[in-house]
Short mmCIF file of C-alpha atoms in Angstrom, two decimals:
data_model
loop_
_atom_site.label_atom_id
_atom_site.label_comp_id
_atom_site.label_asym_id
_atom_site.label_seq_id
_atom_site.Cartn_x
_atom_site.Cartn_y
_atom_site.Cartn_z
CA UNK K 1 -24.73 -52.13 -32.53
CA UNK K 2 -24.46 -50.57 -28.85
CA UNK K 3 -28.03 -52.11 -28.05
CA UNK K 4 -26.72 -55.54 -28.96
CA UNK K 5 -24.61 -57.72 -26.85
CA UNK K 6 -20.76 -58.32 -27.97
CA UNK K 7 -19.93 -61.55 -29.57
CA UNK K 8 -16.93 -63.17 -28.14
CA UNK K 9 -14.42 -62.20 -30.91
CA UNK K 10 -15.85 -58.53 -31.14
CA UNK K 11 -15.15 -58.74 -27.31
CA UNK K 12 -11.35 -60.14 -28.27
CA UNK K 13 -10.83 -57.79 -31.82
CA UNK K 14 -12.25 -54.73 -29.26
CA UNK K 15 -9.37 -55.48 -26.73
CA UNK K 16 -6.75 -56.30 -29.16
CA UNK K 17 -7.29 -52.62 -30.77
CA UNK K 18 -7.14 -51.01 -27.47
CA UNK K 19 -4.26 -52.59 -26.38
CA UNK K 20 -2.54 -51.67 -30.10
CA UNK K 21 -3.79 -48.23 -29.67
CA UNK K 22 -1.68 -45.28 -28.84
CA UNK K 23 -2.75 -43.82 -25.41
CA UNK K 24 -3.57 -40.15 -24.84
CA UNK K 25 -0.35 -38.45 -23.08
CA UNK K 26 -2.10 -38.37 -19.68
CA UNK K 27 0.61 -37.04 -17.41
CA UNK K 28 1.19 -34.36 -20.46
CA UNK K 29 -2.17 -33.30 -20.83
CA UNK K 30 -3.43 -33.04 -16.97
CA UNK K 31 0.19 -30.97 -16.44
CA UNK K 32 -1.20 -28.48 -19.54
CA UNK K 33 -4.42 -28.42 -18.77
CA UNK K 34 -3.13 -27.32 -14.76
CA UNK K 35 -1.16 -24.50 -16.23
CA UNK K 36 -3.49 -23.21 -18.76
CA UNK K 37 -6.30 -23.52 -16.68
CA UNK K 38 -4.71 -22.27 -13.76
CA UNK K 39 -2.91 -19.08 -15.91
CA UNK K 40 -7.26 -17.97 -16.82
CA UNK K 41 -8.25 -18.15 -12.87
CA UNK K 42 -4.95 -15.95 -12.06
CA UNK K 43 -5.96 -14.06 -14.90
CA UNK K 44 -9.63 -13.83 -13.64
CA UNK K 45 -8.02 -13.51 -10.06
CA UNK K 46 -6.28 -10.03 -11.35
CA UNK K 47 -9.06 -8.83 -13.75
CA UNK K 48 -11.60 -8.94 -10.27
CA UNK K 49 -8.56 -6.86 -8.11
CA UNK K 50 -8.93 -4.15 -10.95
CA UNK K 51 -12.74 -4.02 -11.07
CA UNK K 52 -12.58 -4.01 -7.10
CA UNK K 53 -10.29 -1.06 -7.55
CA UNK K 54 -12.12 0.71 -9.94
CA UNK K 55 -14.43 0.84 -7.50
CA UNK K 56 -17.04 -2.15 -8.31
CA UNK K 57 -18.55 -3.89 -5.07
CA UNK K 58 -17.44 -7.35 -5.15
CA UNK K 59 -21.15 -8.67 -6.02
CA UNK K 60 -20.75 -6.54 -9.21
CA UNK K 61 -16.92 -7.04 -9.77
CA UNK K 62 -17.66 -11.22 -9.68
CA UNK K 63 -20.27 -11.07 -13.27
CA UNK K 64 -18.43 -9.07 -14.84
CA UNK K 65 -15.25 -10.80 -14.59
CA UNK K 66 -17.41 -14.10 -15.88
CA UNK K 67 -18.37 -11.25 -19.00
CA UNK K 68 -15.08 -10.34 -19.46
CA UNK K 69 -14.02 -13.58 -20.03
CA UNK K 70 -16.60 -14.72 -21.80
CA UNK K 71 -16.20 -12.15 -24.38
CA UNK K 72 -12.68 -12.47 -24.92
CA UNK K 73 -13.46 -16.23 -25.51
CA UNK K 74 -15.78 -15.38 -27.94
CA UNK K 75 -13.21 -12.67 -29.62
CA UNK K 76 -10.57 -15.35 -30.12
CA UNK K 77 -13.41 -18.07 -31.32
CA UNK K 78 -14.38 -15.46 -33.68
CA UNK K 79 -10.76 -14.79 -34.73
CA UNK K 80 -9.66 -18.54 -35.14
CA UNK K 81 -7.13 -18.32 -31.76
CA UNK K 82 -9.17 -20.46 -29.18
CA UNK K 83 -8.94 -23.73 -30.82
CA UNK K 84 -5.64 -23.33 -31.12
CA UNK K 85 -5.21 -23.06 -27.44
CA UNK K 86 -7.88 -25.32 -26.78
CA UNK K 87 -5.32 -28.23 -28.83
CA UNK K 88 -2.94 -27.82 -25.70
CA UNK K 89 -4.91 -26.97 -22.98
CA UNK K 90 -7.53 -29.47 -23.09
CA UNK K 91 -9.56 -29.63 -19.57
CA UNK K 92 -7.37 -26.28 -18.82
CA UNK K 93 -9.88 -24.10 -21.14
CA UNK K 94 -12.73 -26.36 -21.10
CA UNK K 95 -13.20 -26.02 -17.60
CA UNK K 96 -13.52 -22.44 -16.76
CA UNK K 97 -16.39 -20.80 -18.17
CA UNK K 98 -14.60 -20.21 -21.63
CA UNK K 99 -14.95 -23.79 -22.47
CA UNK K 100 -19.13 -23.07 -22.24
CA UNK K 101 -18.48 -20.12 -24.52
CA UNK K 102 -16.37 -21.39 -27.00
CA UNK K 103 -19.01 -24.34 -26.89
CA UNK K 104 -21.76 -21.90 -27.90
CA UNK K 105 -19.30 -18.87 -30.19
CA UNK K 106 -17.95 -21.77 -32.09
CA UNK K 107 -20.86 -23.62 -33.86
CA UNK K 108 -22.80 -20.01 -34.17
CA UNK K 109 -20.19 -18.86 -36.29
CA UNK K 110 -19.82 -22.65 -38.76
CA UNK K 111 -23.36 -22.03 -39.00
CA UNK K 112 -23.44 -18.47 -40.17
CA UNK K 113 -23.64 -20.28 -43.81
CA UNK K 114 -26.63 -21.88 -43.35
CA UNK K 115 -29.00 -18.49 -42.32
CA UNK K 116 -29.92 -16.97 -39.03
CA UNK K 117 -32.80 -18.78 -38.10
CA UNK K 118 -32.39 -22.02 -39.64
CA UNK K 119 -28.50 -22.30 -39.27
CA UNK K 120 -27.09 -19.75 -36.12
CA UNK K 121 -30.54 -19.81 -34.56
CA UNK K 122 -31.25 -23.34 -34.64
CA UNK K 123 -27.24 -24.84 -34.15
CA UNK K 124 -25.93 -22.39 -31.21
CA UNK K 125 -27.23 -24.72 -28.81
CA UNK K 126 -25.73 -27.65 -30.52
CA UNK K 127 -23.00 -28.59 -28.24
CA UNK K 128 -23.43 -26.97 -24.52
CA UNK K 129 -28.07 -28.27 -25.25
CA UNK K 130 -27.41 -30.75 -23.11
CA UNK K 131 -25.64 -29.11 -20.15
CA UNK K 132 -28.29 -26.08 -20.45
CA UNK K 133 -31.14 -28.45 -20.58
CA UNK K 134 -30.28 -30.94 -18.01
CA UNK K 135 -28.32 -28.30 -16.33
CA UNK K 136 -31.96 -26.10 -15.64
CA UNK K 137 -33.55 -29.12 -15.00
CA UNK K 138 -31.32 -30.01 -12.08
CA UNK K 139 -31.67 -26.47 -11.03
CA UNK K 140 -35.23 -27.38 -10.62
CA UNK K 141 -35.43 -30.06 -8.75
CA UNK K 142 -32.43 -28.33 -6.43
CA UNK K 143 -35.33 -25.65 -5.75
CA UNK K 144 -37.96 -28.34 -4.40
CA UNK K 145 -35.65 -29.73 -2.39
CA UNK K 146 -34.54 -26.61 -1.36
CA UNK K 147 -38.51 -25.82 -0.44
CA UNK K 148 -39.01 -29.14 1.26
CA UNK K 149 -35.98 -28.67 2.98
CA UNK K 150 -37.02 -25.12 4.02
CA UNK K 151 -41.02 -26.39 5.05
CA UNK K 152 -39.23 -28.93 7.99
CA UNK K 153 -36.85 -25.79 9.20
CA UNK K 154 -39.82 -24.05 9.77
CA UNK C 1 -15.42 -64.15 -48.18
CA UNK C 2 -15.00 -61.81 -50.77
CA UNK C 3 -15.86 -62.42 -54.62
CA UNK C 4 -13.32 -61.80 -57.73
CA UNK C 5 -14.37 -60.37 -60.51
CA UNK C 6 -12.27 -60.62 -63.61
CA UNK C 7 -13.60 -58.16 -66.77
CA UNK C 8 -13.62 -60.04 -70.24
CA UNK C 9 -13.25 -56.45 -71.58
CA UNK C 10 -10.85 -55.05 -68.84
CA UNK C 11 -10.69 -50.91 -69.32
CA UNK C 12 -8.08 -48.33 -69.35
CA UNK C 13 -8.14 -45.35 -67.06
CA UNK C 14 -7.57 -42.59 -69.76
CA UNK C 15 -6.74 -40.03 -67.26
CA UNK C 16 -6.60 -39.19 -63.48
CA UNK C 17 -6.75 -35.64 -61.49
CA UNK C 18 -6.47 -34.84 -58.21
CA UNK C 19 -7.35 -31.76 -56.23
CA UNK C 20 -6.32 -31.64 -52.47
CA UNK C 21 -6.07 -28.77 -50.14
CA UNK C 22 -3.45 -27.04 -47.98
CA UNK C 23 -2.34 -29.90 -45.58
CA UNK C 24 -2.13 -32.65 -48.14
CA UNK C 25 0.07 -30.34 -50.49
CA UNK C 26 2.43 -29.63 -47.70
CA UNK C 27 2.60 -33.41 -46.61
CA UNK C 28 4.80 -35.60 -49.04
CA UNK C 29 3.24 -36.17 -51.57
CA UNK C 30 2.35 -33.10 -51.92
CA UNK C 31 4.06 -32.32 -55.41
CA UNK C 32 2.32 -35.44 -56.75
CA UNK C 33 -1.22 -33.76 -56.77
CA UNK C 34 -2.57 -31.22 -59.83
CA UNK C 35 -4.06 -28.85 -57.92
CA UNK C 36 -4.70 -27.61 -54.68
CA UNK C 37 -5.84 -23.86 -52.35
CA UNK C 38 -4.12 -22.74 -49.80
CA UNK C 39 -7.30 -21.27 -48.05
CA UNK C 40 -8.66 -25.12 -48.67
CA UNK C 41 -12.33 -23.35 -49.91
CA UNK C 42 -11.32 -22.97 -53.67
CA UNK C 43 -13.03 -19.24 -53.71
CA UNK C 44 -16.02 -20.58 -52.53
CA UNK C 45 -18.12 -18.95 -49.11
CA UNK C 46 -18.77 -22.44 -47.60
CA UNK C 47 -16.32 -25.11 -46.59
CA UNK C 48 -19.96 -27.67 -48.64
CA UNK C 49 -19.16 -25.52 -51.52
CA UNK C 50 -15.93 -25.75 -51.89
CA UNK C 51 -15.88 -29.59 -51.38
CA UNK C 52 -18.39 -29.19 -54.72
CA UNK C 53 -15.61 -26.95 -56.69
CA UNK C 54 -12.86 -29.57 -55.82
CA UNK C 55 -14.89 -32.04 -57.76
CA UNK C 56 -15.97 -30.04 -60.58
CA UNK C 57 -11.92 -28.64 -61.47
CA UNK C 58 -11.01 -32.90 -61.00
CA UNK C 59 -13.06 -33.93 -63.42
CA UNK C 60 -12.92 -31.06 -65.45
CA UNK C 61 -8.91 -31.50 -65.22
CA UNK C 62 -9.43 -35.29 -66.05
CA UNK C 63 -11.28 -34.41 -69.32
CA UNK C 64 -8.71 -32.06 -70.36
CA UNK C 65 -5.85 -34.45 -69.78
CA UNK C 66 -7.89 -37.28 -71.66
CA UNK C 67 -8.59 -35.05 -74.37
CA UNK C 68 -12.10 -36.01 -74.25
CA UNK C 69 -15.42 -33.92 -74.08
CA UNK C 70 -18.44 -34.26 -71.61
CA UNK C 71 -20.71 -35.57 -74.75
CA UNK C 72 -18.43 -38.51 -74.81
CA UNK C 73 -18.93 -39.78 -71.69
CA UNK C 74 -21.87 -42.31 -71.20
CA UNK C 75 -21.45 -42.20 -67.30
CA UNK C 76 -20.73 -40.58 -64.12
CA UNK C 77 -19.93 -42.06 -60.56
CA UNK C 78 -18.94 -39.64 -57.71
CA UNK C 79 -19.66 -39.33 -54.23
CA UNK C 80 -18.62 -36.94 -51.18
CA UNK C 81 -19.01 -36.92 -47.57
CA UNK C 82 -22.02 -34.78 -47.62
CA UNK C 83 -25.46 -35.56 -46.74
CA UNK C 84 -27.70 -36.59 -49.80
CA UNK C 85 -24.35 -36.52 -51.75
CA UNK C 86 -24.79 -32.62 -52.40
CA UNK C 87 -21.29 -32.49 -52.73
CA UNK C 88 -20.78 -34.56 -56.05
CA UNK C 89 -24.56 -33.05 -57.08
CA UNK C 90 -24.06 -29.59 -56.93
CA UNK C 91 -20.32 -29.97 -58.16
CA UNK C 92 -21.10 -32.12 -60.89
CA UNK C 93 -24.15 -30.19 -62.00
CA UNK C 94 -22.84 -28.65 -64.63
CA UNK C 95 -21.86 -31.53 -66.67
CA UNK C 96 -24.67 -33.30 -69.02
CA UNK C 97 -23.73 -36.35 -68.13
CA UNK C 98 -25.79 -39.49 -67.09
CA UNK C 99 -25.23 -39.45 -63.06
CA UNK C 100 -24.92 -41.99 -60.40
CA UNK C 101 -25.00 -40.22 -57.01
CA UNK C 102 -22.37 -42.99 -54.27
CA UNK C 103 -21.74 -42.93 -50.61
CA UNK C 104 -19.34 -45.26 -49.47
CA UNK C 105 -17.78 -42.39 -47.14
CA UNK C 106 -14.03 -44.26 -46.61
CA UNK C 107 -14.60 -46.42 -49.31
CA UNK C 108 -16.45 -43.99 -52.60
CA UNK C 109 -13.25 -43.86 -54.95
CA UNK C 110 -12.53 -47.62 -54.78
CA UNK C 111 -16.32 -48.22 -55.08
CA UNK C 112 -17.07 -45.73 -57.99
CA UNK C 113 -13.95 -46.90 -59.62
CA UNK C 114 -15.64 -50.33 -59.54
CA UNK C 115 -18.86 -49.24 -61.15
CA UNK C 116 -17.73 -47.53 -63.85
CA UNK C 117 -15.18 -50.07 -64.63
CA UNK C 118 -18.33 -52.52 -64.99
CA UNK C 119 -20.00 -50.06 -67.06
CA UNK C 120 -17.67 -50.40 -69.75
CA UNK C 121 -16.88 -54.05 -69.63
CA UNK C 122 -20.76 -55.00 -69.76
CA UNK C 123 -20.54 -52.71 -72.71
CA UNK C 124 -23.20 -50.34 -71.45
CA UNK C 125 -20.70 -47.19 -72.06
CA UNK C 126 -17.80 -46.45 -74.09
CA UNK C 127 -16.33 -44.10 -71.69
CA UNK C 128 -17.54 -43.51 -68.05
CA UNK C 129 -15.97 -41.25 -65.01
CA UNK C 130 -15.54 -42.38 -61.47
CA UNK C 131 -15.13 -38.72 -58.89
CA UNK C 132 -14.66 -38.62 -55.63
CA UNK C 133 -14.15 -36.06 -52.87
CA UNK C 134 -13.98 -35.28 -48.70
CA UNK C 135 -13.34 -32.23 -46.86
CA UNK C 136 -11.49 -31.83 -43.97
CA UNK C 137 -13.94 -29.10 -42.37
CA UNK C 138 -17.13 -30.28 -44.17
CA UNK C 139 -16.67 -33.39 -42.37
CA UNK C 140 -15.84 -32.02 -39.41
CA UNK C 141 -18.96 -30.00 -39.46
CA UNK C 142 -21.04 -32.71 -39.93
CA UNK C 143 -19.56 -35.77 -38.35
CA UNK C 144 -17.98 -34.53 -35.54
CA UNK C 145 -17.94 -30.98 -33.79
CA UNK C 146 -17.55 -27.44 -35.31
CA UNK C 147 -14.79 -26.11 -36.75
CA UNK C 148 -13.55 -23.28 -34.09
CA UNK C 149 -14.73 -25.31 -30.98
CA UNK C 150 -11.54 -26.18 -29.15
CA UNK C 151 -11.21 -29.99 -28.37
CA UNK C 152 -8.32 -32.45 -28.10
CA UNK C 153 -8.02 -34.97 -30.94
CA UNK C 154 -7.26 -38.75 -29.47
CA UNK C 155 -3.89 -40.03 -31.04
CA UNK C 156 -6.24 -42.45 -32.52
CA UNK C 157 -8.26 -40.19 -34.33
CA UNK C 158 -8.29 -39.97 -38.30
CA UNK C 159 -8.10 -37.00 -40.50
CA UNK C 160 -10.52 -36.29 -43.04
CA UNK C 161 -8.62 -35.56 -46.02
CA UNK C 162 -9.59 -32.37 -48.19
CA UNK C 163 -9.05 -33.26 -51.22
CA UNK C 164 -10.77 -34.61 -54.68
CA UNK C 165 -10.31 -37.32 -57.45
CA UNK C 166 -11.43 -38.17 -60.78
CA UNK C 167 -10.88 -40.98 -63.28
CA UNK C 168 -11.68 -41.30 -66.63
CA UNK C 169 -12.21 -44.83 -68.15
CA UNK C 170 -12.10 -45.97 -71.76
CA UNK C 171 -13.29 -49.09 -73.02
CA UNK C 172 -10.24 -48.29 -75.48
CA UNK C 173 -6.59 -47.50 -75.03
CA UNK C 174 -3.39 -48.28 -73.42
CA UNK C 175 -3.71 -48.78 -70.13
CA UNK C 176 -3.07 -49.02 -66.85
CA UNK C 177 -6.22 -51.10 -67.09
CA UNK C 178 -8.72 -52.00 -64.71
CA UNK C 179 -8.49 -56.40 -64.94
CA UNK C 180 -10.24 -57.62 -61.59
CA UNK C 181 -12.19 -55.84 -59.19
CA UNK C 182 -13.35 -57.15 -55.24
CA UNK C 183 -15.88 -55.86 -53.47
CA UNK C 184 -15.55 -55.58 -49.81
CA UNK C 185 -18.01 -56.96 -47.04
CA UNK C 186 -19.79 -54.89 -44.53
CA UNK C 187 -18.29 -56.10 -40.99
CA UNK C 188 -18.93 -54.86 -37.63
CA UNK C 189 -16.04 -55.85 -35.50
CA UNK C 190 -17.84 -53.79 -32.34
CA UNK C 191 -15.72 -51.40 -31.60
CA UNK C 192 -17.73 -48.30 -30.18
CA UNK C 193 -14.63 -45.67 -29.90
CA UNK C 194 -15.63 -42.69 -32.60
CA UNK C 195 -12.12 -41.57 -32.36
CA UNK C 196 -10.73 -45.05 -33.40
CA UNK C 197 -11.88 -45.56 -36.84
CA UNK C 198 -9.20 -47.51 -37.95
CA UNK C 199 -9.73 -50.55 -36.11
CA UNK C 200 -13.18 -50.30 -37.05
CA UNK C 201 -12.31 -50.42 -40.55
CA UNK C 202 -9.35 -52.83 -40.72
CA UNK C 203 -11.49 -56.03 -40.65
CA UNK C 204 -12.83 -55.40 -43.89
CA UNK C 205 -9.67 -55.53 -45.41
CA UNK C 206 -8.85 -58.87 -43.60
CA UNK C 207 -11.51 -60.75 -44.94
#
């Protein structure tokens, strides 16, 4: 269908459904997603102040927070919480990094059914594939340019 | 434009049973269903399996209610939501009865309902069932994204219902009968919006 062209009253039935369509709550969602999402970085804010203080150099303190909140992600994936969340917050969890790990906790565990190596092993990947695949090809070309770049500074 | 057809030998649905899970017994209607599992997996370990049990305890429930044993019925119509039909397969297997596997997905009650109605008015079988079945988190798994990852649902989006049906027909008996059936047309009215399945589907209904 999407490699054809519209017909006319497609075009016509398309915007008659749109326009009888309930919209998403924008002004809701963005002020959610704001306050959700802003509530992990404070949270990520105070959980790098206590490595700091426990003594972690800041080039140490800065991964682990990213592990920290990565496994909690994956603790309230596991535990049926996140999605729950998720519902309200929208970009506001999806964002940070524990939108990534819910994106790769999430179909691991639906796929625990289904075997280790066939279901978990072959499915993890399903949703965040294409930002690991495209995102280590970008990566790639960043280092060329990055060497061509470096080859003119001398 | 859609065809009529109009049975010379119009059956009876015998008996009907429906099996839904948690959400659709808590909605309105919910006291209007036979059975239903508040866990929506019906002791099963897989949301695939379960979908299978709903259908097995609806038409198992139907043939109870109709009185009527398996060896009686010259034909079975059921479809799920599942790939290859697995669903109404592996639910149905345990039943020795001659089986036509259906996907209509939106559409597999009305359209097994239709079949085995014909089946009885061409005379082919005396008796013939017509199951159905979706699952909320079966479908979800396969159709759109998995079941803990935490998205926003458009307003526009649908709900896949867990829940199961089954009908029994007789060529005898006292009705509510099955007199005229239509078929529906396949239309695409182009709209590209996954989360807007209504408006896909509305068209058909138009014609």
């Amino acid at each position: 269908m999407s490699k054809q062209k519209q017909t006319k009253s497609q075009k016509q039935y398309a915007a008659y459904a749109e326009g009888r369509a309930t919209p998403s709550p924008l002004g809701r969602d963005c002020l959610k997603a704001f306050l959700i999402g802003g509530l992990i970085c404070c949270f990520a804010q105070l959980l790098m102040q206590c490595y700091t203080a426990l003594g972690l150099s800041e080039e140490t303190a800065k991964p682990t927070v990213s592990l920290t909140l990565i496994f909690l992600t994956a603790l309230l994936t596991g535990l049926g919480v996140f999605d729950k969340i998720a519902k309200h917050a929208g970009a506001g969890t999806l964002v940070p990094i524990t939108g990534f790990a819910n994106s790769v906790a999430a179909p691991a565990i639906d796929n625990k059914t289904e075997g280790l190596v066939l279901g978990v092993g072959a499915k993890i990947f399903i949703i965040s594939g294409p930002v690991i695949l495209y995102g280590t090809l970008a990566s790639a070309i960043y280092g060329v340019i990055y060497y061509i770049v470096t080859l003119f500074r001398g | 434009m859609g065809k009529w057809i109009r049975y010379q030998n119009p059956p009876t649905i015998r008996a009907a049973a429906s099996v839904v899970g948690k959400k659709e017994h808590d909605g309105p209607l919910g006291s209007k269903f036979d059975l239903h599992d508040e866990k929506d997996k019906f002791g099963q370990p897989s949301w695939e399996q379960a979908e299978s049990e709903m259908q097995r305890l609806a038409l198992n429930l139907a043939m109870t209610k109709g009185k009527v044993t398996e060896e009686s019925v010259d034909a079975l119509f059921a479809g799920d939501l599942i790939n290859q039909c697995t669903g109404s397969a592996y639910g149905l297997l345990d039943y020795q009865i001659p089986y036509f596997g259906l996907y209509g997905a939106c559409s597999t009650a009305a359209e097994s309902l239709i079949l085995a109605s014909m089946m009885i008015d061409s005379g082919y079988a005396k008796r013939s069932a017509a199951v159905t079945s979706s699952h909320n988190l079966s479908a979800e798994r396969q159709f759109r994204y998995p079941v803990e990852y935490g998205g926003q649902r458009a307003p526009t989006a649908q709900w896949t219902v867990t829940g199961s049906a089954a009908f029994l027909l007789d060529a005898e008996g006292d009705g509510p009968f099955v007199t005229e059936v239509m078929p529906g047309i396949s239309v695409d009215p182009g709209i590209s919006d996954i989360n807007n399945m209504g408006a896909a589907m509305a068209p058909v209904i138009a014609r």
